[in-house]
């Protein structure tokens, strides 16, 4: 089966063509980062309009890359949620229109299931079962995965996601949006030990996360540093704070992942989502899993952030199982992953 995948959940327009026998044939991604930088975050209406502008050109681009015509596409998959309602509607309506025009089936895909299955696009994919850490700007979740659609939520953030904490902390230091990569670069110049940040919710049992207090601690640390230096935050102080913040987030995620693996008795960990591209997180998780006799899997960097390839793959698996949508355009800005039917 050959599937055209469309991703428009937030501020990236992703298109891809996946073939169940040949693998990924083509993919293209357009990021709206430059559009949203002046506002310090994603403006939903601007995101929706830009998806309208880029969807059809990117569709033509991936069709040309794959040397594929409309009659060679067997189905269309699109992100139906969770995400920004306007952005989701643009992708859903485009997908349904293409499917109707081509006489092909269409299926809405769960955005986080796409992330969870993104490592399956690699040459060495993980086998089921495993524990998945989905960590992005909108989600921080630990899930026991026994198969596609067989998900048990082990823990999640009760407030802000880790990626949001990165973005907001970066904004406090006047770093550009999105903040994660800029915090990581600044942290590489920091000196460890100058500041001691808390590891939230690690001193109590359970696998839930909380990062709102860490943002407050970061803000208070920055303000205290400025008061001691005539209202200025030196470059070295900013780097040291960035490093302390990153270490706190990474340590917190690792502690919870280790608990999840011990609780489930599993040895395989999958990390996916935008924050999974963080080098420090990957390095420390690899050390932790090696010490436990386990393995860690993650997608290549270009598939850590939102992309069409993960939607095409996830959609293909469910389409092969016979799942399709009717012609009604339905999206879900909020959609628990555990509501998905098992294959």
PDB file of N, CA and C in Angstrom, residues 129-231:
ATOM      1  N   UNK A 129       7.315  -5.478  23.001  1.00  0.00           N
ATOM      2  CA  UNK A 129       6.834  -4.256  23.647  1.00  0.00           C
ATOM      3  C   UNK A 129       7.991  -3.344  24.040  1.00  0.00           C
ATOM      4  N   UNK A 130       7.651  -2.093  24.352  1.00  0.00           N
ATOM      5  CA  UNK A 130       8.649  -1.145  24.843  1.00  0.00           C
ATOM      6  C   UNK A 130       7.962  -0.029  25.620  1.00  0.00           C
ATOM      7  N   UNK A 131       8.771   0.758  26.317  1.00  0.00           N
ATOM      8  CA  UNK A 131       8.293   1.977  26.967  1.00  0.00           C
ATOM      9  C   UNK A 131       8.636   3.145  26.058  1.00  0.00           C
ATOM     10  N   UNK A 132       7.685   4.034  25.844  1.00  0.00           N
ATOM     11  CA  UNK A 132       7.912   5.207  25.004  1.00  0.00           C
ATOM     12  C   UNK A 132       7.876   6.478  25.846  1.00  0.00           C
ATOM     13  N   UNK A 133       8.868   7.325  25.636  1.00  0.00           N
ATOM     14  CA  UNK A 133       8.869   8.675  26.201  1.00  0.00           C
ATOM     15  C   UNK A 133       8.570   9.633  25.057  1.00  0.00           C
ATOM     16  N   UNK A 134       7.391  10.224  25.085  1.00  0.00           N
ATOM     17  CA  UNK A 134       7.015  11.209  24.077  1.00  0.00           C
ATOM     18  C   UNK A 134       7.201  12.580  24.700  1.00  0.00           C
ATOM     19  N   UNK A 135       8.152  13.318  24.171  1.00  0.00           N
ATOM     20  CA  UNK A 135       8.543  14.568  24.817  1.00  0.00           C
ATOM     21  C   UNK A 135       8.681  15.658  23.758  1.00  0.00           C
ATOM     22  N   UNK A 136       7.785  16.649  23.847  1.00  0.00           N
ATOM     23  CA  UNK A 136       7.726  17.693  22.823  1.00  0.00           C
ATOM     24  C   UNK A 136       7.261  18.997  23.459  1.00  0.00           C
ATOM     25  N   UNK A 137       6.913  19.964  22.603  1.00  0.00           N
ATOM     26  CA  UNK A 137       6.427  21.240  23.111  1.00  0.00           C
ATOM     27  C   UNK A 137       5.059  21.146  23.744  1.00  0.00           C
ATOM     28  N   UNK A 138       4.282  20.154  23.346  1.00  0.00           N
ATOM     29  CA  UNK A 138       2.920  20.028  23.862  1.00  0.00           C
ATOM     30  C   UNK A 138       2.690  18.834  24.752  1.00  0.00           C
ATOM     31  N   UNK A 139       3.619  17.872  24.772  1.00  0.00           N
ATOM     32  CA  UNK A 139       3.386  16.637  25.511  1.00  0.00           C
ATOM     33  C   UNK A 139       4.653  16.148  26.206  1.00  0.00           C
ATOM     34  N   UNK A 140       4.480  15.583  27.375  1.00  0.00           N
ATOM     35  CA  UNK A 140       5.516  14.792  28.025  1.00  0.00           C
ATOM     36  C   UNK A 140       4.802  13.585  28.622  1.00  0.00           C
ATOM     37  N   UNK A 141       4.992  12.426  28.017  1.00  0.00           N
ATOM     38  CA  UNK A 141       4.241  11.235  28.397  1.00  0.00           C
ATOM     39  C   UNK A 141       5.140  10.009  28.424  1.00  0.00           C
ATOM     40  N   UNK A 142       4.885   9.118  29.367  1.00  0.00           N
ATOM     41  CA  UNK A 142       5.502   7.805  29.419  1.00  0.00           C
ATOM     42  C   UNK A 142       4.407   6.773  29.171  1.00  0.00           C
ATOM     43  N   UNK A 143       4.636   5.903  28.182  1.00  0.00           N
ATOM     44  CA  UNK A 143       3.598   4.975  27.750  1.00  0.00           C
ATOM     45  C   UNK A 143       4.185   3.580  27.611  1.00  0.00           C
ATOM     46  N   UNK A 144       3.470   2.589  28.117  1.00  0.00           N
ATOM     47  CA  UNK A 144       3.830   1.201  27.850  1.00  0.00           C
ATOM     48  C   UNK A 144       3.164   0.795  26.542  1.00  0.00           C
ATOM     49  N   UNK A 145       3.976   0.343  25.590  1.00  0.00           N
ATOM     50  CA  UNK A 145       3.486   0.025  24.248  1.00  0.00           C
ATOM     51  C   UNK A 145       3.651  -1.466  23.998  1.00  0.00           C
ATOM     52  N   UNK A 146       2.537  -2.187  23.890  1.00  0.00           N
ATOM     53  CA  UNK A 146       2.572  -3.624  23.612  1.00  0.00           C
ATOM     54  C   UNK A 146       2.381  -3.913  22.127  1.00  0.00           C
ATOM     55  N   UNK A 147       1.872  -2.938  21.403  1.00  0.00           N
ATOM     56  CA  UNK A 147       1.648  -3.062  19.968  1.00  0.00           C
ATOM     57  C   UNK A 147       0.970  -1.801  19.498  1.00  0.00           C
ATOM     58  N   UNK A 148       0.718  -1.674  18.203  1.00  0.00           N
ATOM     59  CA  UNK A 148       0.061  -0.475  17.681  1.00  0.00           C
ATOM     60  C   UNK A 148      -1.363  -0.404  18.230  1.00  0.00           C
ATOM     61  N   UNK A 149      -1.647   0.674  18.934  1.00  0.00           N
ATOM     62  CA  UNK A 149      -2.952   0.852  19.557  1.00  0.00           C
ATOM     63  C   UNK A 149      -3.071   0.227  20.927  1.00  0.00           C
ATOM     64  N   UNK A 150      -2.065  -0.500  21.359  1.00  0.00           N
ATOM     65  CA  UNK A 150      -2.082  -1.126  22.684  1.00  0.00           C
ATOM     66  C   UNK A 150      -1.218  -0.289  23.626  1.00  0.00           C
ATOM     67  N   UNK A 151      -1.822   0.782  24.136  1.00  0.00           N
ATOM     68  CA  UNK A 151      -1.083   1.774  24.904  1.00  0.00           C
ATOM     69  C   UNK A 151      -1.642   1.889  26.316  1.00  0.00           C
ATOM     70  N   UNK A 152      -0.737   1.888  27.280  1.00  0.00           N
ATOM     71  CA  UNK A 152      -1.117   2.157  28.664  1.00  0.00           C
ATOM     72  C   UNK A 152      -0.332   3.369  29.150  1.00  0.00           C
ATOM     73  N   UNK A 153      -1.056   4.422  29.530  1.00  0.00           N
ATOM     74  CA  UNK A 153      -0.407   5.632  30.013  1.00  0.00           C
ATOM     75  C   UNK A 153       0.181   5.380  31.392  1.00  0.00           C
ATOM     76  N   UNK A 154       1.490   5.567  31.512  1.00  0.00           N
ATOM     77  CA  UNK A 154       2.181   5.361  32.784  1.00  0.00           C
ATOM     78  C   UNK A 154       2.326   6.662  33.559  1.00  0.00           C
ATOM     79  N   UNK A 155       2.513   7.749  32.838  1.00  0.00           N
ATOM     80  CA  UNK A 155       2.673   9.047  33.477  1.00  0.00           C
ATOM     81  C   UNK A 155       2.710  10.144  32.440  1.00  0.00           C
ATOM     82  N   UNK A 156       2.343  11.356  32.836  1.00  0.00           N
ATOM     83  CA  UNK A 156       2.374  12.497  31.928  1.00  0.00           C
ATOM     84  C   UNK A 156       2.505  13.776  32.736  1.00  0.00           C
ATOM     85  N   UNK A 157       2.745  14.867  32.045  1.00  0.00           N
ATOM     86  CA  UNK A 157       2.906  16.141  32.728  1.00  0.00           C
ATOM     87  C   UNK A 157       1.557  16.631  33.229  1.00  0.00           C
ATOM     88  N   UNK A 158       1.528  17.083  34.481  1.00  0.00           N
ATOM     89  CA  UNK A 158       0.281  17.601  35.044  1.00  0.00           C
ATOM     90  C   UNK A 158       0.117  19.086  34.737  1.00  0.00           C
ATOM     91  N   UNK A 159       1.128  19.697  34.132  1.00  0.00           N
ATOM     92  CA  UNK A 159       1.022  21.099  33.736  1.00  0.00           C
ATOM     93  C   UNK A 159       1.751  21.313  32.408  1.00  0.00           C
ATOM     94  N   UNK A 160       2.919  21.945  32.446  1.00  0.00           N
ATOM     95  CA  UNK A 160       3.635  22.261  31.209  1.00  0.00           C
ATOM     96  C   UNK A 160       4.439  21.061  30.712  1.00  0.00           C
ATOM     97  N   UNK A 161       4.538  20.957  29.396  1.00  0.00           N
ATOM     98  CA  UNK A 161       5.394  19.941  28.783  1.00  0.00           C
ATOM     99  C   UNK A 161       6.851  20.396  28.855  1.00  0.00           C
ATOM    100  N   UNK A 162       7.772  19.444  28.712  1.00  0.00           N
ATOM    101  CA  UNK A 162       9.201  19.763  28.789  1.00  0.00           C
ATOM    102  C   UNK A 162       9.602  20.744  27.690  1.00  0.00           C
ATOM    103  N   UNK A 163       9.077  20.532  26.479  1.00  0.00           N
ATOM    104  CA  UNK A 163       9.416  21.420  25.371  1.00  0.00           C
ATOM    105  C   UNK A 163       8.957  22.842  25.608  1.00  0.00           C
ATOM    106  N   UNK A 164       7.770  22.987  26.212  1.00  0.00           N
ATOM    107  CA  UNK A 164       7.278  24.326  26.531  1.00  0.00           C
ATOM    108  C   UNK A 164       8.172  24.987  27.572  1.00  0.00           C
ATOM    109  N   UNK A 165       8.629  24.208  28.539  1.00  0.00           N
ATOM    110  CA  UNK A 165       9.527  24.754  29.556  1.00  0.00           C
ATOM    111  C   UNK A 165      10.822  25.255  28.917  1.00  0.00           C
ATOM    112  N   UNK A 166      11.342  24.511  27.935  1.00  0.00           N
ATOM    113  CA  UNK A 166      12.528  24.971  27.201  1.00  0.00           C
ATOM    114  C   UNK A 166      12.240  26.301  26.509  1.00  0.00           C
ATOM    115  N   UNK A 167      11.112  26.379  25.818  1.00  0.00           N
ATOM    116  CA  UNK A 167      10.783  27.596  25.063  1.00  0.00           C
ATOM    117  C   UNK A 167      10.604  28.801  25.980  1.00  0.00           C
ATOM    118  N   UNK A 168       9.876  28.610  27.077  1.00  0.00           N
ATOM    119  CA  UNK A 168       9.605  29.734  27.978  1.00  0.00           C
ATOM    120  C   UNK A 168      10.872  30.181  28.709  1.00  0.00           C
ATOM    121  N   UNK A 169      11.702  29.219  29.099  1.00  0.00           N
ATOM    122  CA  UNK A 169      12.953  29.587  29.769  1.00  0.00           C
ATOM    123  C   UNK A 169      13.885  30.326  28.812  1.00  0.00           C
ATOM    124  N   UNK A 170      13.892  29.899  27.549  1.00  0.00           N
ATOM    125  CA  UNK A 170      14.701  30.604  26.550  1.00  0.00           C
ATOM    126  C   UNK A 170      14.218  32.039  26.376  1.00  0.00           C
ATOM    127  N   UNK A 171      12.910  32.215  26.374  1.00  0.00           N
ATOM    128  CA  UNK A 171      12.350  33.564  26.228  1.00  0.00           C
ATOM    129  C   UNK A 171      12.768  34.462  27.390  1.00  0.00           C
ATOM    130  N   UNK A 172      12.860  33.894  28.600  1.00  0.00           N
ATOM    131  CA  UNK A 172      13.304  34.668  29.762  1.00  0.00           C
ATOM    132  C   UNK A 172      14.722  35.198  29.574  1.00  0.00           C
ATOM    133  N   UNK A 173      15.511  34.469  28.769  1.00  0.00           N
ATOM    134  CA  UNK A 173      16.903  34.878  28.533  1.00  0.00           C
ATOM    135  C   UNK A 173      17.059  35.584  27.188  1.00  0.00           C
ATOM    136  N   UNK A 174      15.920  35.995  26.628  1.00  0.00           N
ATOM    137  CA  UNK A 174      15.905  36.729  25.353  1.00  0.00           C
ATOM    138  C   UNK A 174      16.492  35.924  24.205  1.00  0.00           C
ATOM    139  N   UNK A 175      16.321  34.609  24.257  1.00  0.00           N
ATOM    140  CA  UNK A 175      16.762  33.744  23.170  1.00  0.00           C
ATOM    141  C   UNK A 175      15.617  33.583  22.168  1.00  0.00           C
ATOM    142  N   UNK A 176      15.928  33.347  20.901  1.00  0.00           N
ATOM    143  CA  UNK A 176      14.877  33.240  19.878  1.00  0.00           C
ATOM    144  C   UNK A 176      13.998  32.013  20.064  1.00  0.00           C
ATOM    145  N   UNK A 177      12.829  32.066  19.418  1.00  0.00           N
ATOM    146  CA  UNK A 177      11.914  30.922  19.360  1.00  0.00           C
ATOM    147  C   UNK A 177      12.285  30.075  18.144  1.00  0.00           C
ATOM    148  N   UNK A 178      12.177  28.732  18.210  1.00  0.00           N
ATOM    149  CA  UNK A 178      11.903  27.910  19.389  1.00  0.00           C
ATOM    150  C   UNK A 178      13.127  27.788  20.284  1.00  0.00           C
ATOM    151  N   UNK A 179      12.883  27.715  21.583  1.00  0.00           N
ATOM    152  CA  UNK A 179      13.972  27.869  22.534  1.00  0.00           C
ATOM    153  C   UNK A 179      14.852  26.670  22.763  1.00  0.00           C
ATOM    154  N   UNK A 180      14.341  25.453  22.525  1.00  0.00           N
ATOM    155  CA  UNK A 180      15.095  24.247  22.847  1.00  0.00           C
ATOM    156  C   UNK A 180      16.502  24.208  22.276  1.00  0.00           C
ATOM    157  N   UNK A 181      16.664  24.357  20.959  1.00  0.00           N
ATOM    158  CA  UNK A 181      18.008  24.314  20.377  1.00  0.00           C
ATOM    159  C   UNK A 181      18.915  25.435  20.887  1.00  0.00           C
ATOM    160  N   UNK A 182      18.332  26.619  21.155  1.00  0.00           N
ATOM    161  CA  UNK A 182      19.140  27.746  21.628  1.00  0.00           C
ATOM    162  C   UNK A 182      19.595  27.523  23.071  1.00  0.00           C
ATOM    163  N   UNK A 183      18.722  26.962  23.898  1.00  0.00           N
ATOM    164  CA  UNK A 183      19.118  26.612  25.267  1.00  0.00           C
ATOM    165  C   UNK A 183      20.254  25.591  25.232  1.00  0.00           C
ATOM    166  N   UNK A 184      20.132  24.588  24.366  1.00  0.00           N
ATOM    167  CA  UNK A 184      21.151  23.540  24.277  1.00  0.00           C
ATOM    168  C   UNK A 184      22.501  24.116  23.848  1.00  0.00           C
ATOM    169  N   UNK A 185      22.487  25.017  22.851  1.00  0.00           N
ATOM    170  CA  UNK A 185      23.741  25.624  22.396  1.00  0.00           C
ATOM    171  C   UNK A 185      24.368  26.479  23.495  1.00  0.00           C
ATOM    172  N   UNK A 186      23.528  27.245  24.181  1.00  0.00           N
ATOM    173  CA  UNK A 186      24.046  28.094  25.258  1.00  0.00           C
ATOM    174  C   UNK A 186      24.577  27.239  26.406  1.00  0.00           C
ATOM    175  N   UNK A 187      23.886  26.138  26.708  1.00  0.00           N
ATOM    176  CA  UNK A 187      24.300  25.253  27.799  1.00  0.00           C
ATOM    177  C   UNK A 187      25.666  24.638  27.544  1.00  0.00           C
ATOM    178  N   UNK A 188      26.005  24.456  26.274  1.00  0.00           N
ATOM    179  CA  UNK A 188      27.310  23.864  25.948  1.00  0.00           C
ATOM    180  C   UNK A 188      28.470  24.762  26.374  1.00  0.00           C
ATOM    181  N   UNK A 189      28.181  26.034  26.643  1.00  0.00           N
ATOM    182  CA  UNK A 189      29.212  26.968  27.090  1.00  0.00           C
ATOM    183  C   UNK A 189      29.170  27.189  28.605  1.00  0.00           C
ATOM    184  N   UNK A 190      28.240  26.491  29.271  1.00  0.00           N
ATOM    185  CA  UNK A 190      28.065  26.711  30.699  1.00  0.00           C
ATOM    186  C   UNK A 190      29.018  25.917  31.562  1.00  0.00           C
ATOM    187  N   UNK A 191      29.122  26.359  32.808  1.00  0.00           N
ATOM    188  CA  UNK A 191      29.939  25.682  33.815  1.00  0.00           C
ATOM    189  C   UNK A 191      28.997  25.002  34.792  1.00  0.00           C
ATOM    190  N   UNK A 192      29.126  23.703  34.905  1.00  0.00           N
ATOM    191  CA  UNK A 192      28.224  22.969  35.771  1.00  0.00           C
ATOM    192  C   UNK A 192      28.507  23.234  37.244  1.00  0.00           C
ATOM    193  N   UNK A 193      27.449  23.217  38.053  1.00  0.00           N
ATOM    194  CA  UNK A 193      27.606  23.361  39.491  1.00  0.00           C
ATOM    195  C   UNK A 193      27.405  24.757  40.027  1.00  0.00           C
ATOM    196  N   UNK A 194      27.379  25.777  39.157  1.00  0.00           N
ATOM    197  CA  UNK A 194      27.217  27.141  39.661  1.00  0.00           C
ATOM    198  C   UNK A 194      25.809  27.344  40.227  1.00  0.00           C
ATOM    199  N   UNK A 195      24.830  26.739  39.568  1.00  0.00           N
ATOM    200  CA  UNK A 195      23.448  26.818  40.040  1.00  0.00           C
ATOM    201  C   UNK A 195      22.923  25.399  40.249  1.00  0.00           C
ATOM    202  N   UNK A 196      22.075  25.241  41.240  1.00  0.00           N
ATOM    203  CA  UNK A 196      21.465  23.945  41.521  1.00  0.00           C
ATOM    204  C   UNK A 196      19.959  24.072  41.352  1.00  0.00           C
ATOM    205  N   UNK A 197      19.443  23.461  40.303  1.00  0.00           N
ATOM    206  CA  UNK A 197      18.016  23.515  40.019  1.00  0.00           C
ATOM    207  C   UNK A 197      17.334  22.252  40.560  1.00  0.00           C
ATOM    208  N   UNK A 198      16.060  22.352  40.944  1.00  0.00           N
ATOM    209  CA  UNK A 198      15.338  21.172  41.445  1.00  0.00           C
ATOM    210  C   UNK A 198      15.014  20.182  40.331  1.00  0.00           C
ATOM    211  N   UNK A 199      14.820  18.941  40.715  1.00  0.00           N
ATOM    212  CA  UNK A 199      14.349  17.886  39.807  1.00  0.00           C
ATOM    213  C   UNK A 199      12.899  17.609  40.188  1.00  0.00           C
ATOM    214  N   UNK A 200      11.936  18.273  39.559  1.00  0.00           N
ATOM    215  CA  UNK A 200      10.552  18.253  40.054  1.00  0.00           C
ATOM    216  C   UNK A 200       9.904  16.873  40.044  1.00  0.00           C
ATOM    217  N   UNK A 201       9.225  16.579  41.136  1.00  0.00           N
ATOM    218  CA  UNK A 201       8.413  15.369  41.337  1.00  0.00           C
ATOM    219  C   UNK A 201       9.230  14.079  41.296  1.00  0.00           C
ATOM    220  N   UNK A 202      10.543  14.182  41.521  1.00  0.00           N
ATOM    221  CA  UNK A 202      11.359  12.965  41.558  1.00  0.00           C
ATOM    222  C   UNK A 202      11.521  12.438  42.985  1.00  0.00           C
ATOM    223  N   UNK A 203      11.123  13.242  43.957  1.00  0.00           N
ATOM    224  CA  UNK A 203      11.257  12.824  45.358  1.00  0.00           C
ATOM    225  C   UNK A 203       9.976  12.191  45.880  1.00  0.00           C
ATOM    226  N   UNK A 204       9.080  11.826  44.962  1.00  0.00           N
ATOM    227  CA  UNK A 204       7.841  11.159  45.339  1.00  0.00           C
ATOM    228  C   UNK A 204       7.591  10.028  44.354  1.00  0.00           C
ATOM    229  N   UNK A 205       6.817   9.021  44.741  1.00  0.00           N
ATOM    230  CA  UNK A 205       6.569   7.906  43.810  1.00  0.00           C
ATOM    231  C   UNK A 205       5.702   8.340  42.639  1.00  0.00           C
ATOM    232  N   UNK A 206       5.692   7.509  41.606  1.00  0.00           N
ATOM    233  CA  UNK A 206       4.857   7.811  40.447  1.00  0.00           C
ATOM    234  C   UNK A 206       5.667   8.254  39.256  1.00  0.00           C
ATOM    235  N   UNK A 207       4.993   8.376  38.117  1.00  0.00           N
ATOM    236  CA  UNK A 207       5.662   8.668  36.857  1.00  0.00           C
ATOM    237  C   UNK A 207       5.149   9.936  36.186  1.00  0.00           C
ATOM    238  N   UNK A 208       4.383  10.746  36.908  1.00  0.00           N
ATOM    239  CA  UNK A 208       3.927  12.009  36.341  1.00  0.00           C
ATOM    240  C   UNK A 208       5.046  13.053  36.384  1.00  0.00           C
ATOM    241  N   UNK A 209       4.896  14.075  35.553  1.00  0.00           N
ATOM    242  CA  UNK A 209       5.878  15.152  35.450  1.00  0.00           C
ATOM    243  C   UNK A 209       5.229  16.493  35.807  1.00  0.00           C
ATOM    244  N   UNK A 210       6.064  17.455  36.143  1.00  0.00           N
ATOM    245  CA  UNK A 210       5.628  18.837  36.325  1.00  0.00           C
ATOM    246  C   UNK A 210       6.821  19.748  36.033  1.00  0.00           C
ATOM    247  N   UNK A 211       6.634  20.688  35.112  1.00  0.00           N
ATOM    248  CA  UNK A 211       7.737  21.574  34.750  1.00  0.00           C
ATOM    249  C   UNK A 211       7.419  23.058  34.983  1.00  0.00           C
ATOM    250  N   UNK A 212       6.215  23.366  35.471  1.00  0.00           N
ATOM    251  CA  UNK A 212       5.871  24.774  35.692  1.00  0.00           C
ATOM    252  C   UNK A 212       6.720  25.375  36.806  1.00  0.00           C
ATOM    253  N   UNK A 213       6.964  24.612  37.856  1.00  0.00           N
ATOM    254  CA  UNK A 213       7.797  25.119  38.951  1.00  0.00           C
ATOM    255  C   UNK A 213       9.229  25.351  38.525  1.00  0.00           C
ATOM    256  N   UNK A 214       9.708  24.528  37.598  1.00  0.00           N
ATOM    257  CA  UNK A 214      11.074  24.699  37.101  1.00  0.00           C
ATOM    258  C   UNK A 214      11.201  26.007  36.316  1.00  0.00           C
ATOM    259  N   UNK A 215      10.146  26.355  35.576  1.00  0.00           N
ATOM    260  CA  UNK A 215      10.140  27.645  34.872  1.00  0.00           C
ATOM    261  C   UNK A 215      10.210  28.801  35.873  1.00  0.00           C
ATOM    262  N   UNK A 216       9.438  28.688  36.955  1.00  0.00           N
ATOM    263  CA  UNK A 216       9.446  29.740  37.978  1.00  0.00           C
ATOM    264  C   UNK A 216      10.817  29.847  38.631  1.00  0.00           C
ATOM    265  N   UNK A 217      11.424  28.706  38.917  1.00  0.00           N
ATOM    266  CA  UNK A 217      12.761  28.703  39.518  1.00  0.00           C
ATOM    267  C   UNK A 217      13.769  29.363  38.575  1.00  0.00           C
ATOM    268  N   UNK A 218      13.641  29.084  37.280  1.00  0.00           N
ATOM    269  CA  UNK A 218      14.531  29.708  36.288  1.00  0.00           C
ATOM    270  C   UNK A 218      14.360  31.214  36.275  1.00  0.00           C
ATOM    271  N   UNK A 219      13.101  31.663  36.258  1.00  0.00           N
ATOM    272  CA  UNK A 219      12.825  33.100  36.254  1.00  0.00           C
ATOM    273  C   UNK A 219      13.398  33.774  37.493  1.00  0.00           C
ATOM    274  N   UNK A 220      13.210  33.151  38.666  1.00  0.00           N
ATOM    275  CA  UNK A 220      13.717  33.746  39.907  1.00  0.00           C
ATOM    276  C   UNK A 220      15.247  33.779  39.917  1.00  0.00           C
ATOM    277  N   UNK A 221      15.873  32.759  39.361  1.00  0.00           N
ATOM    278  CA  UNK A 221      17.338  32.722  39.288  1.00  0.00           C
ATOM    279  C   UNK A 221      17.859  33.830  38.392  1.00  0.00           C
ATOM    280  N   UNK A 222      17.197  34.031  37.254  1.00  0.00           N
ATOM    281  CA  UNK A 222      17.604  35.100  36.327  1.00  0.00           C
ATOM    282  C   UNK A 222      17.448  36.464  36.984  1.00  0.00           C
ATOM    283  N   UNK A 223      16.310  36.685  37.654  1.00  0.00           N
ATOM    284  CA  UNK A 223      16.065  37.975  38.292  1.00  0.00           C
ATOM    285  C   UNK A 223      17.056  38.246  39.416  1.00  0.00           C
ATOM    286  N   UNK A 224      17.385  37.214  40.189  1.00  0.00           N
ATOM    287  CA  UNK A 224      18.363  37.389  41.273  1.00  0.00           C
ATOM    288  C   UNK A 224      19.737  37.731  40.717  1.00  0.00           C
ATOM    289  N   UNK A 225      20.099  37.091  39.598  1.00  0.00           N
ATOM    290  CA  UNK A 225      21.390  37.371  38.960  1.00  0.00           C
ATOM    291  C   UNK A 225      21.428  38.806  38.434  1.00  0.00           C
ATOM    292  N   UNK A 226      20.327  39.266  37.873  1.00  0.00           N
ATOM    293  CA  UNK A 226      20.267  40.636  37.345  1.00  0.00           C
ATOM    294  C   UNK A 226      20.372  41.662  38.461  1.00  0.00           C
ATOM    295  N   UNK A 227      19.724  41.394  39.584  1.00  0.00           N
ATOM    296  CA  UNK A 227      19.769  42.340  40.706  1.00  0.00           C
ATOM    297  C   UNK A 227      21.181  42.520  41.238  1.00  0.00           C
ATOM    298  N   UNK A 228      21.983  41.475  41.128  1.00  0.00           N
ATOM    299  CA  UNK A 228      23.358  41.556  41.613  1.00  0.00           C
ATOM    300  C   UNK A 228      24.300  42.192  40.594  1.00  0.00           C
ATOM    301  N   UNK A 229      23.808  42.405  39.367  1.00  0.00           N
ATOM    302  CA  UNK A 229      24.684  42.916  38.303  1.00  0.00           C
ATOM    303  C   UNK A 229      24.043  44.073  37.546  1.00  0.00           C
ATOM    304  N   UNK A 230      23.441  44.987  38.312  1.00  0.00           N
ATOM    305  CA  UNK A 230      22.890  46.225  37.739  1.00  0.00           C
ATOM    306  C   UNK A 230      21.892  45.966  36.604  1.00  0.00           C
ATOM    307  N   UNK A 231      21.064  44.957  36.814  1.00  0.00           N
ATOM    308  CA  UNK A 231      20.008  44.679  35.841  1.00  0.00           C
ATOM    309  C   UNK A 231      20.459  43.934  34.613  1.00  0.00           C
TER     310      UNK A 231
END
